[in-house]
Short mmCIF file of C-alpha atoms in Angstrom, two decimals:
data_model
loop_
_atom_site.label_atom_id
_atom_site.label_comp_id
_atom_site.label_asym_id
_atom_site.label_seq_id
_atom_site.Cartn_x
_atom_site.Cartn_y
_atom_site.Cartn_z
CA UNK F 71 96.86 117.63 104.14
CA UNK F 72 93.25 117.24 102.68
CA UNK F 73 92.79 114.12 104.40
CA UNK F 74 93.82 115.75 107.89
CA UNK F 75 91.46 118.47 107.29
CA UNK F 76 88.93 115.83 106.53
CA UNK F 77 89.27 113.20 109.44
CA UNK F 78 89.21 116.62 111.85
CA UNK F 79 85.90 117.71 110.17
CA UNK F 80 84.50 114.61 110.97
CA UNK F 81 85.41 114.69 114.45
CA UNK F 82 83.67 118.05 114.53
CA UNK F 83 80.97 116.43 113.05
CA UNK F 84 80.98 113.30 115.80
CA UNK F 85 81.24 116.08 118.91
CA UNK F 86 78.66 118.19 117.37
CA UNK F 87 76.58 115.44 116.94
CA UNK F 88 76.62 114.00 120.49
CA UNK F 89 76.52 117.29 122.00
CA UNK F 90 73.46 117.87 119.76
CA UNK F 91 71.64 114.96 121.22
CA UNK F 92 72.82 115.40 124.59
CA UNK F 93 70.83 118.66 124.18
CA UNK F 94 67.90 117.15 123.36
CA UNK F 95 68.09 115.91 127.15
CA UNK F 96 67.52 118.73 128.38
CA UNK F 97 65.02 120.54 126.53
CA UNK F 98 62.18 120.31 129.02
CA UNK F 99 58.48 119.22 127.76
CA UNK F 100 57.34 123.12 127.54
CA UNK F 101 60.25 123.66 125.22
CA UNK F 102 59.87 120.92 122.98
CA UNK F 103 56.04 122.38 122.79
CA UNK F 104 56.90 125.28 122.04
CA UNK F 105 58.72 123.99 118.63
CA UNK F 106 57.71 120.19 117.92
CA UNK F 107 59.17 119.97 114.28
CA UNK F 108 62.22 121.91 114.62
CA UNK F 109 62.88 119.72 118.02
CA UNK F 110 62.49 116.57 115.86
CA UNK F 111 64.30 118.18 113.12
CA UNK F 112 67.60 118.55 115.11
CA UNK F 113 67.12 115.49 116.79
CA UNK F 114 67.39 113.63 113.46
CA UNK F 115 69.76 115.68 112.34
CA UNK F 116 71.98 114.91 115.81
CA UNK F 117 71.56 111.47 114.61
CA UNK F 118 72.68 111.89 111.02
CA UNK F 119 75.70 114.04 111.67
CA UNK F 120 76.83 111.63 114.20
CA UNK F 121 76.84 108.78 111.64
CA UNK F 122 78.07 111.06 108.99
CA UNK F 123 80.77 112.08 110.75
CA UNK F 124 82.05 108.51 112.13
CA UNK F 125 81.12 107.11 108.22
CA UNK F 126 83.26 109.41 106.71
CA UNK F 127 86.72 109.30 109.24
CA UNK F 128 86.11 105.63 108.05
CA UNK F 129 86.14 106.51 104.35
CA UNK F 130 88.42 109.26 104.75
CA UNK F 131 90.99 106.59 106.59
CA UNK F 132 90.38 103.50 104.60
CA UNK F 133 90.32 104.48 101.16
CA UNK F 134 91.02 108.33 101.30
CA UNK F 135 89.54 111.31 99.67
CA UNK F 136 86.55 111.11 97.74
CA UNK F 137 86.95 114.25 96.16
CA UNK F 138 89.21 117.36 96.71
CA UNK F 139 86.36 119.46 97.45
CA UNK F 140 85.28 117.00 100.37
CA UNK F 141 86.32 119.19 103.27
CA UNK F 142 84.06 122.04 101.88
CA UNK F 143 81.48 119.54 101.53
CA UNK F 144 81.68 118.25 105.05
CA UNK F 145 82.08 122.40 106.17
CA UNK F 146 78.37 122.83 104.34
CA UNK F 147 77.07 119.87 106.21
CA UNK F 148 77.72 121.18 109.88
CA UNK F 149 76.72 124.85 108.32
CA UNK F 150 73.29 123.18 108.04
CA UNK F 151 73.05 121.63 111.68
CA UNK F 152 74.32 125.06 113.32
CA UNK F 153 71.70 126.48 111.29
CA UNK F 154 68.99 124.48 112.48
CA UNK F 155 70.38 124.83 115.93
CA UNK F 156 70.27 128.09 115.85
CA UNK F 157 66.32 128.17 115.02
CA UNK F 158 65.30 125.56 117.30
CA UNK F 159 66.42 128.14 119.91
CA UNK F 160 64.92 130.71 118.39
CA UNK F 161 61.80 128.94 118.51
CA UNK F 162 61.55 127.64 121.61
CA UNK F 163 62.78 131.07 123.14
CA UNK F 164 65.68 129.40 124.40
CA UNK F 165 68.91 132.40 124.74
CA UNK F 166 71.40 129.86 124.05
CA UNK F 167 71.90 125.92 124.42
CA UNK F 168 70.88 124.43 127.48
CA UNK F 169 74.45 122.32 128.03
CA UNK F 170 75.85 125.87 128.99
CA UNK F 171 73.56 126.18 132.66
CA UNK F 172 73.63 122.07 133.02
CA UNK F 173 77.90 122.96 133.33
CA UNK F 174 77.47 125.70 134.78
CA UNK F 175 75.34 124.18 137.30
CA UNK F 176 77.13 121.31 137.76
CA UNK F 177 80.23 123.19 138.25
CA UNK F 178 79.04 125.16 140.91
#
């Protein structure tokens, strides 16, 4: 059950991730300016989560869990990238992530 919860969390981890740099698309130059190091901060932090998350439905599947407390573990990790999310908006006075008006727009 563990492991389930696990591999899941890490494909939360993967979508978060690629959504997260997808983002980074979009922010126009003005935005970026407005908030260099966060902007750099979540980029790498896209990055890492990606890998995390792909790393660990590898370990998770291959040679199970590390730990019992590993889906907490993995919970703490993408508390950390909404968080920084969540500033980098803030920052660069952005009401909420730019993926929302690119559907939106490309749905219409």
């Amino acid at each position: 059950m563990f492991e389930l919860i696990s591999i899941l969390m890490s494909a939360l981890y993967v979508i978060q991730g690629l959504l997260g740099l997808f983002e980074q698309r979009l922010y126009t130059d003005t935005q970026r300016s407005r908030a260099p190091l966060l902007s750099r901060v979540h980029l790498l932090l896209s990055i890492a989560i990606t890998v995390v998350g792909v790393g660990s439905a590898f370990w998770v599947r291959l040679r199970g869990l590390p730990t019992i407390w590993y889906p907490t573990i993995l919970s703490c990790g993408l508390f950390v990238q909404i968080v920084v999310q969540g500033q980098t908006y803030r920052a660069m006075g952005v009401p909420h992530s730019p993926l929302i008006d690119h559907v939106s727009a490309r749905l219409h």
